[in-house]
Coordinates of C-alpha atoms and ligand atoms in Angstrom, one line a residue:
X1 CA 12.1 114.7 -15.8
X2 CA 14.5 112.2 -13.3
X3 CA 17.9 112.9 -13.5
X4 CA 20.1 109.4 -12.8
X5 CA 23.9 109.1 -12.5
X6 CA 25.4 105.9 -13.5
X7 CA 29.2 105.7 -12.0
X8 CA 30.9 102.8 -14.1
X9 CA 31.2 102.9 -18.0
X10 CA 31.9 98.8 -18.2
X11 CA 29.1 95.8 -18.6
X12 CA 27.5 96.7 -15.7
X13 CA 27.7 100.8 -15.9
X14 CA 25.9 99.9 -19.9
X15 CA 23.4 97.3 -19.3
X16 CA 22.0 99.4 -16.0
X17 CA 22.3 102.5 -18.1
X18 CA 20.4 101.2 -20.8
X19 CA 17.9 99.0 -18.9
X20 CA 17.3 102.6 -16.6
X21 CA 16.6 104.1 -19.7
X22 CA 14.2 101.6 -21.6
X23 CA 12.2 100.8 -18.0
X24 CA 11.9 104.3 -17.0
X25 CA 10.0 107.4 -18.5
X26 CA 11.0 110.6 -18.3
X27 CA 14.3 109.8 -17.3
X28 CA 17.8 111.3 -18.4
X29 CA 20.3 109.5 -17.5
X30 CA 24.2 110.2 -17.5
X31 CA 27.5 108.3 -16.9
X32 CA 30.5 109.0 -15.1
X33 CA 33.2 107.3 -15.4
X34 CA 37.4 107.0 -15.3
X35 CA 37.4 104.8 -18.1
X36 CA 35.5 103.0 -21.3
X37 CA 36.4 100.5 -23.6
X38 CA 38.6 98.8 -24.3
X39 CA 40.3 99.8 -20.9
X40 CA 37.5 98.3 -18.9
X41 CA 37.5 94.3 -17.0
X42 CA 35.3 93.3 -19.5
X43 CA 37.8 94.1 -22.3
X44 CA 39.9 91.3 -20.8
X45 CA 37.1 88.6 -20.8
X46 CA 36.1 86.0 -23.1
X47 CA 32.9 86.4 -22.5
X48 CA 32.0 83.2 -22.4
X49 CA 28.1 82.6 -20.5
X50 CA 28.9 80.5 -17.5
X51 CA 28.4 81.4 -13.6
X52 CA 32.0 81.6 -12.2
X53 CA 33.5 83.3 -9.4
X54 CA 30.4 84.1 -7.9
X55 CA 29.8 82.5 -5.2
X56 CA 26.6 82.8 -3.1
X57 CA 25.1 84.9 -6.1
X58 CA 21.7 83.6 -7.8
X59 CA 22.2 83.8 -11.5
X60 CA 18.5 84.9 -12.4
X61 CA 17.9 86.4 -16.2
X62 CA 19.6 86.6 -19.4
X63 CA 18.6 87.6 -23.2
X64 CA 21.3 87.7 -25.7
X65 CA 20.8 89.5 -29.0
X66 CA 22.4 90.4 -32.3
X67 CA 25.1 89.8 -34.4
X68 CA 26.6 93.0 -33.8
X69 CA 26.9 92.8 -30.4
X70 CA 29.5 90.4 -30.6
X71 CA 27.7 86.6 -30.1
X72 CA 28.9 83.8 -30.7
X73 CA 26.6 80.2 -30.5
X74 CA 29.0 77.6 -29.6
X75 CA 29.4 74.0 -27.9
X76 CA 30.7 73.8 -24.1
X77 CA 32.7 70.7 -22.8
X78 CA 33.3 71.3 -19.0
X79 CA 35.6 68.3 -17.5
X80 CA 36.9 67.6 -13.9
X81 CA 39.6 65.5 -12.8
X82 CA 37.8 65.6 -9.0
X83 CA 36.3 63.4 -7.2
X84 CA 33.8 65.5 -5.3
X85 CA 32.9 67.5 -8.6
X86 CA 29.3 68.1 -8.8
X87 CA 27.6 69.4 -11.5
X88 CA 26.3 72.7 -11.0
X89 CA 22.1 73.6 -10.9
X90 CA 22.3 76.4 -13.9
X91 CA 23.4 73.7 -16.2
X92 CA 19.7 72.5 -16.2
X93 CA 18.6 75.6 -17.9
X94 CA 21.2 75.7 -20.6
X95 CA 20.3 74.7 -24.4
X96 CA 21.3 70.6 -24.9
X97 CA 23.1 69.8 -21.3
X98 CA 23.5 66.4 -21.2
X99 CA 26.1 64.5 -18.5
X100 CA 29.1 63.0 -20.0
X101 CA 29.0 59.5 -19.6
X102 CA 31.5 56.6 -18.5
X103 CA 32.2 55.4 -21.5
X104 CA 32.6 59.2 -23.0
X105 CA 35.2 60.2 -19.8
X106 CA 37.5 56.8 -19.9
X107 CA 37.7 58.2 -24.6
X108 CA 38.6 61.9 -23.4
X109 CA 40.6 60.6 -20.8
X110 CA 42.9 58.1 -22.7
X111 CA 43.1 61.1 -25.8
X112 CA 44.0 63.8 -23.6
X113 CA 46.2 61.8 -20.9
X114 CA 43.9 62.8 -17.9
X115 CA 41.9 60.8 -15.7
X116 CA 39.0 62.4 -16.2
X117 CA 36.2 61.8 -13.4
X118 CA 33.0 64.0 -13.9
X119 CA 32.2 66.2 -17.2
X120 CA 28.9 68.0 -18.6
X121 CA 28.9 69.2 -22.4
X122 CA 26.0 72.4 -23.1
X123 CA 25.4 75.0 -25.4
X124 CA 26.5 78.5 -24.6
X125 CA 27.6 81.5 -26.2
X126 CA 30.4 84.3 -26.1
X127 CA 29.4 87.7 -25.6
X128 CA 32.4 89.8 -26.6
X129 CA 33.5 93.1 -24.8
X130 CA 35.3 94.7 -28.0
X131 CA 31.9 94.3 -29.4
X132 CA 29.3 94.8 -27.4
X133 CA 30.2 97.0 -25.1
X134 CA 31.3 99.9 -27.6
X135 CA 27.2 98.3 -29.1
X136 CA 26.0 99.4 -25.6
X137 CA 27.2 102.6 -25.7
X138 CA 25.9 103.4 -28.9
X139 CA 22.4 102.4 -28.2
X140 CA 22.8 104.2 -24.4
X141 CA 23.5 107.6 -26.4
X142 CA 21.4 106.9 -29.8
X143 CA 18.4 106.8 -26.7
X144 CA 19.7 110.7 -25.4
X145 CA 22.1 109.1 -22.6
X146 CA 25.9 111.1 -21.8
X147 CA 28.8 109.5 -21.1
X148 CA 31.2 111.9 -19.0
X149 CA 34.6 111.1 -18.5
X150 CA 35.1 112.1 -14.7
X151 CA 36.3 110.1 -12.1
X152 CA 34.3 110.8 -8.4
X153 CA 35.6 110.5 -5.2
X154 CA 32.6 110.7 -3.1
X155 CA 29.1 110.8 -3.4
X156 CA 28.2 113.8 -2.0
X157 CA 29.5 114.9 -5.7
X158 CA 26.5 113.8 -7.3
X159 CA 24.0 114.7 -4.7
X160 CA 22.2 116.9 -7.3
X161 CA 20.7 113.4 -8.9
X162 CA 17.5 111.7 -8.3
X163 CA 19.2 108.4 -8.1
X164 CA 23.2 107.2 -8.3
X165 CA 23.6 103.9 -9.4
X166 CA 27.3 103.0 -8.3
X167 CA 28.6 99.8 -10.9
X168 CA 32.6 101.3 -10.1
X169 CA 33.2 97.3 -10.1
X170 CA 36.1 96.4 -7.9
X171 CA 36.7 100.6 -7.2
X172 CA 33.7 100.1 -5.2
X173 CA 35.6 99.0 -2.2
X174 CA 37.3 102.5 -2.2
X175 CA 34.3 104.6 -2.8
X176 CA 31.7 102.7 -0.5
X177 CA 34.3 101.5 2.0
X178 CA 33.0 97.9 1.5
X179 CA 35.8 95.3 2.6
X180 CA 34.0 92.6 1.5
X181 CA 35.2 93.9 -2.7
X182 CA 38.7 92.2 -3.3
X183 CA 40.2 91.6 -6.6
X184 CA 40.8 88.0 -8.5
X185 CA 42.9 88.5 -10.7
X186 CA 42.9 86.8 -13.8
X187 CA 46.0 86.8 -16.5
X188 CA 44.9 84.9 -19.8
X189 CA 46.6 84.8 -23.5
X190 CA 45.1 85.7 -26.9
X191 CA 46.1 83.3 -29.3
X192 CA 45.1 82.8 -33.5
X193 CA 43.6 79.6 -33.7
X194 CA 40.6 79.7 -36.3
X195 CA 40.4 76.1 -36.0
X196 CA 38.6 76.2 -33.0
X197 CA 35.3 76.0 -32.7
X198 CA 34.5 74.9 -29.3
X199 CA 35.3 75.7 -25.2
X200 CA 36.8 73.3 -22.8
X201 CA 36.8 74.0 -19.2
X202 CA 38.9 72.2 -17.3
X203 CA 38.5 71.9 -13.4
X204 CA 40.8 70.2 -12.2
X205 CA 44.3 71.1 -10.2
X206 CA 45.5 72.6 -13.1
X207 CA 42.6 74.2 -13.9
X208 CA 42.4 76.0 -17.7
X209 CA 40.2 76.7 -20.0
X210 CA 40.2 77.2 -24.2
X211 CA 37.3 79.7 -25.1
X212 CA 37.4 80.6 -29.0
X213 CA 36.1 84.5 -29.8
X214 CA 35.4 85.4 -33.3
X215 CA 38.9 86.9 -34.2
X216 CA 41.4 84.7 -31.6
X217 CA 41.3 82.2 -28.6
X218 CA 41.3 82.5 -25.3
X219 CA 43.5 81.1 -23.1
X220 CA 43.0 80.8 -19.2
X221 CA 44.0 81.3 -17.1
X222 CA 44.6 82.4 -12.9
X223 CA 42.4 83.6 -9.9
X224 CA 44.6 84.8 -7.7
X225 CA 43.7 86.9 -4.9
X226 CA 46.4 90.3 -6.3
X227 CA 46.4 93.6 -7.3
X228 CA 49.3 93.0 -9.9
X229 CA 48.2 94.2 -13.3
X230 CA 51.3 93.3 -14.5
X231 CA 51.6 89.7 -17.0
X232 CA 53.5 87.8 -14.8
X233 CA 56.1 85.0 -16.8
X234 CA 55.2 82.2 -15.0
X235 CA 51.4 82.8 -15.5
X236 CA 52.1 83.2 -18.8
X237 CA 54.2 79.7 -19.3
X238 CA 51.9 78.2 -17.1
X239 CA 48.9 78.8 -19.0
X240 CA 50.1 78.2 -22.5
X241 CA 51.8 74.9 -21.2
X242 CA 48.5 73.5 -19.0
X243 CA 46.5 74.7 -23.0
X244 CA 48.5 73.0 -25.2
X245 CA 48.5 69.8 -22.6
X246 CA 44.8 69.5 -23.2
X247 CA 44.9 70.4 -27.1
X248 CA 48.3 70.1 -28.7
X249 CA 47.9 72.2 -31.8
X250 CA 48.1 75.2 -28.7
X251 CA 51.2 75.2 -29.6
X252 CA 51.7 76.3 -32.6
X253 CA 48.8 79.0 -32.3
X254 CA 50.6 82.1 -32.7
X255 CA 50.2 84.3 -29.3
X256 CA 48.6 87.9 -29.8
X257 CA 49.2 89.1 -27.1
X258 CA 48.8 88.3 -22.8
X259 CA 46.4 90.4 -20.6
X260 CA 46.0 91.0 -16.8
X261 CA 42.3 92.1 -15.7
X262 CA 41.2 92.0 -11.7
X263 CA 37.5 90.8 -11.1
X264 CA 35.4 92.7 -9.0
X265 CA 35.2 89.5 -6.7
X266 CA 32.6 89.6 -3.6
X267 CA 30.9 86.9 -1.7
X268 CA 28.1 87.8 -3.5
X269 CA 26.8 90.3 -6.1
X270 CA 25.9 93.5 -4.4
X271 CA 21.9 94.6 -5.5
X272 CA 20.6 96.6 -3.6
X273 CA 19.3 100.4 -2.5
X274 CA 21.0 102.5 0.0
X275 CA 19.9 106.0 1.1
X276 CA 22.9 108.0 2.6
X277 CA 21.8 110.7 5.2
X278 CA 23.0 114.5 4.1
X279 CA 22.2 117.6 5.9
X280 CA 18.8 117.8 5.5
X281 CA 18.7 115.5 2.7
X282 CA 19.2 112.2 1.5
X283 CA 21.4 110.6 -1.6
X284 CA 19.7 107.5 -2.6
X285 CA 22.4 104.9 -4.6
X286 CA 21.5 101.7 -6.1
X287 CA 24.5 99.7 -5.7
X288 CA 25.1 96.9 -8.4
X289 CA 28.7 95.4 -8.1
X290 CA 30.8 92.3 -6.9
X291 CA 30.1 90.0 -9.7
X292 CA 33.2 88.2 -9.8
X293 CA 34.2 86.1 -13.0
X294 CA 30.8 86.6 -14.2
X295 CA 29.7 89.9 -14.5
X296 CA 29.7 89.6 -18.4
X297 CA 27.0 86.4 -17.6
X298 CA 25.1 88.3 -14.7
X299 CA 25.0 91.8 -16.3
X300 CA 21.5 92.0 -18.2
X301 CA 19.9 90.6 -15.4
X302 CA 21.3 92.5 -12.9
X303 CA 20.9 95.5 -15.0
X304 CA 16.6 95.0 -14.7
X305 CA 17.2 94.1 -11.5
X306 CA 18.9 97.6 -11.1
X307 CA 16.6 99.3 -13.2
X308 CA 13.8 98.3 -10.8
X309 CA 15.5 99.7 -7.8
X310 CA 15.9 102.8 -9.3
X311 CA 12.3 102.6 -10.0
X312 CA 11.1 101.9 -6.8
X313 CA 13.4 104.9 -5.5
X314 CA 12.1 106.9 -7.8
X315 CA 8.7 106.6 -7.0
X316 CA 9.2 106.7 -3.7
X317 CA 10.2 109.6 -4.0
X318 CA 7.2 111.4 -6.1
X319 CA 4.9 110.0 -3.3
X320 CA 6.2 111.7 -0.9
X321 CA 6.2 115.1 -3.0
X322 CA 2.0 114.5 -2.8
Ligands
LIG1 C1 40.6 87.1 -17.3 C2 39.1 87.4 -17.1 C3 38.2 86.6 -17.7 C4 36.8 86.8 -17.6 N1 35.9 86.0 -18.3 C5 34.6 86.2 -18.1 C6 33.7 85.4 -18.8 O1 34.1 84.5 -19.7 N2 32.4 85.6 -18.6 C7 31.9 86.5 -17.7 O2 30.7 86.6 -17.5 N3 32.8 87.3 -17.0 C8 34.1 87.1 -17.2 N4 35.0 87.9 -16.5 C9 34.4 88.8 -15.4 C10 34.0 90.1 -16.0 O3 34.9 90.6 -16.9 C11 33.7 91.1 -14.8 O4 32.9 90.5 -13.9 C12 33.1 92.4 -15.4 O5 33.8 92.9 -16.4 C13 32.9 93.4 -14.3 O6 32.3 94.5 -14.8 P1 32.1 95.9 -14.1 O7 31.3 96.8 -15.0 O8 31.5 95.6 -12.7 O9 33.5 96.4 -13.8 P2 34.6 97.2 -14.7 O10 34.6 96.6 -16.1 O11 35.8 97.2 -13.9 O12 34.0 98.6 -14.8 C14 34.1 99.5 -13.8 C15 33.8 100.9 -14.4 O13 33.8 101.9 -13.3 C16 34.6 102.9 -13.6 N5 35.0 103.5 -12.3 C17 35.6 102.8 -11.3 N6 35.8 103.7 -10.2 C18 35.3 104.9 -10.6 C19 35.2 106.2 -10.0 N7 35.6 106.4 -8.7 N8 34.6 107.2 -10.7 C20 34.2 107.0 -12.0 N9 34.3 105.8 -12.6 C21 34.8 104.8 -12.0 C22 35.8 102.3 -14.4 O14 36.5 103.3 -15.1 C23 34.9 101.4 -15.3 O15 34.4 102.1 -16.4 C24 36.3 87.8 -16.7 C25 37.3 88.6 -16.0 C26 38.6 88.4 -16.2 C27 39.6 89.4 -15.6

């Protein structure tokens, strides 16, 4: 039987897990981690499917699935107030996309007081981390998998496994040494508001957005390039103020609480195998981190991506015992 070590207990830690172990015979695989949910980046998102903060990454695969883990159908209106805004590729593949027209920008324009230039409407859904991910980690250990709550240092630590696959998100520029990890940091605000049914994104200046999750609505929110974890006051003003612009009855949504979470951002999604000389031997890591604002979007795809990696290690590796 493989043994694989899966450092990172958030969306990406689950969905490799799990992928590793539905891909893979004869395969036990265990995860180590600092932290689970609801103290994971995920447990700060909305959730919402949408490419962002990704940069050069190529969004490839996605399945969504049941009601219990947390998803939520619901209609997308993405407006810009720029003039060079272009609408991005991936809408193509989304359910109903359809360009707003003219007519359509000049009516949102004059009832939100913008001067709206560019706008797409499409179907998405929310995928919710207080949901989903503690869904995950059922399924991962209902299938035989073991989450261990340990936080490592180095690699060398689990040099005993077949395969690491390191998804430490935004830690992964401590433990791998790769600069190229910084955080975004992104403060948002829950707020009640069961009247709303639909997510506006805003790019503009004053970028916001208004995503609604089953038991509150989001409200966004900052990318700033800081390690401050901390809700900052004029974040906080900031955002409900830019929110309530777009839809007045913001401001009378009671506030549940503000949050602070730092996104693993990278100039593109890190995918790919590395094998670490030791002694005699080697330590073979699948790396899958760096996905930005979108790791909630990216993560089942990644996570077969992942699963394949290990798979190809894997077998690699029984060759060469022949
Ligand atoms: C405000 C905000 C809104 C967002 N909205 C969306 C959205 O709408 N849609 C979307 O797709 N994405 C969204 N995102 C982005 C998304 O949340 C992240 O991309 C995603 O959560 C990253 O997941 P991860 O598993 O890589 O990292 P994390 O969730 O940070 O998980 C890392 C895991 O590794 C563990 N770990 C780290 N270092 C070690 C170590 N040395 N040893 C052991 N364990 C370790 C941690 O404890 C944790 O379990 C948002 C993010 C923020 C902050």
């Amino acid at each position: 039987m493989s043994q694989v070590a899966v450092i990172g207990c958030g969306v990406i830690g689950l969905t490799s897990a799990l992928a590793i172990q539905r891909s893979i015979r004869n395969t036990k695989v265990t995860i180590f981690t600092k932290d689970i949910t609801p103290n994971t980046t995920g447990d700060v998102a909305a959730g919402l499917w949408e490419p962002y903060l990704v940069d050069d990454t190529e969004e490839k695969s996605f399945g969504g699935k049941a009601k219990e883990a947390g998803i939520s159908l619901q209609p997308i209106i993405n407006l810009s107030d720029k003039r060079d805004h272009k609408i991005p590729d991936w809408v193509n593949v989304t359910l109903g996309h359809s360009e707003l027209s003219r007519d359509h920008l000049v009516n949102l324009s004059r009832r939100y007081n913008k001067n709206f230039t560019a706008g797409y409407l499409f179907v998405s859904f929310t995928w919710e981390a207080s949901y989903f991910l503690p869904f995950l980690q059922r399924e991962f250990e209902k299938n035989g998998g073991r989450v261990v709550m340990k936080e490592i240092k180095d690699f060398n630590e689990l040099a005993h496994y077949d395969v690491i696959v390191n998804c430490t998100g935004l830690e992964s520029r401590n433990l791998t040494g790769d600069k190229k990890v910084s955080p975004i940091r992104g403060q948002i605000a829950r707020v009640r508001g069961p009247w709303q049914f639909h997510t506006y994104i805003v790019d503009s200046e004053k970028s916001c957005y208004i995503i609604p999750n089953i038991n509150c609505v989001i409200l966004g929110g900052t990318k700033q390039s800081s390690y401050n974890i901390e809700v900052d006051e004029v974040d906080k003003q900031e955002i409900l103020s830019k929110c309530s612009d777009l839809l007045p009855a913001i401001k009378a949504a009671e506030v549940i609480k503000h949050q602070v979470g730092l996104r693993p951002g990278r100039d593109k999604v890190r995918l790919e195998i590395e094998i670490k000389e030791r002694d005699k031997d080697t330590i073979k890591i699948v790396h899958n981190y760096g996905h930005g604002g979108s790791g909630i979007t990216l993560s089942v795809g990644c996570a077969v991506e992942a699963a394949e990696l290990v798979e190809k290690v894997l077998n690699q590796r029984n060759k060469s015992k022949l």
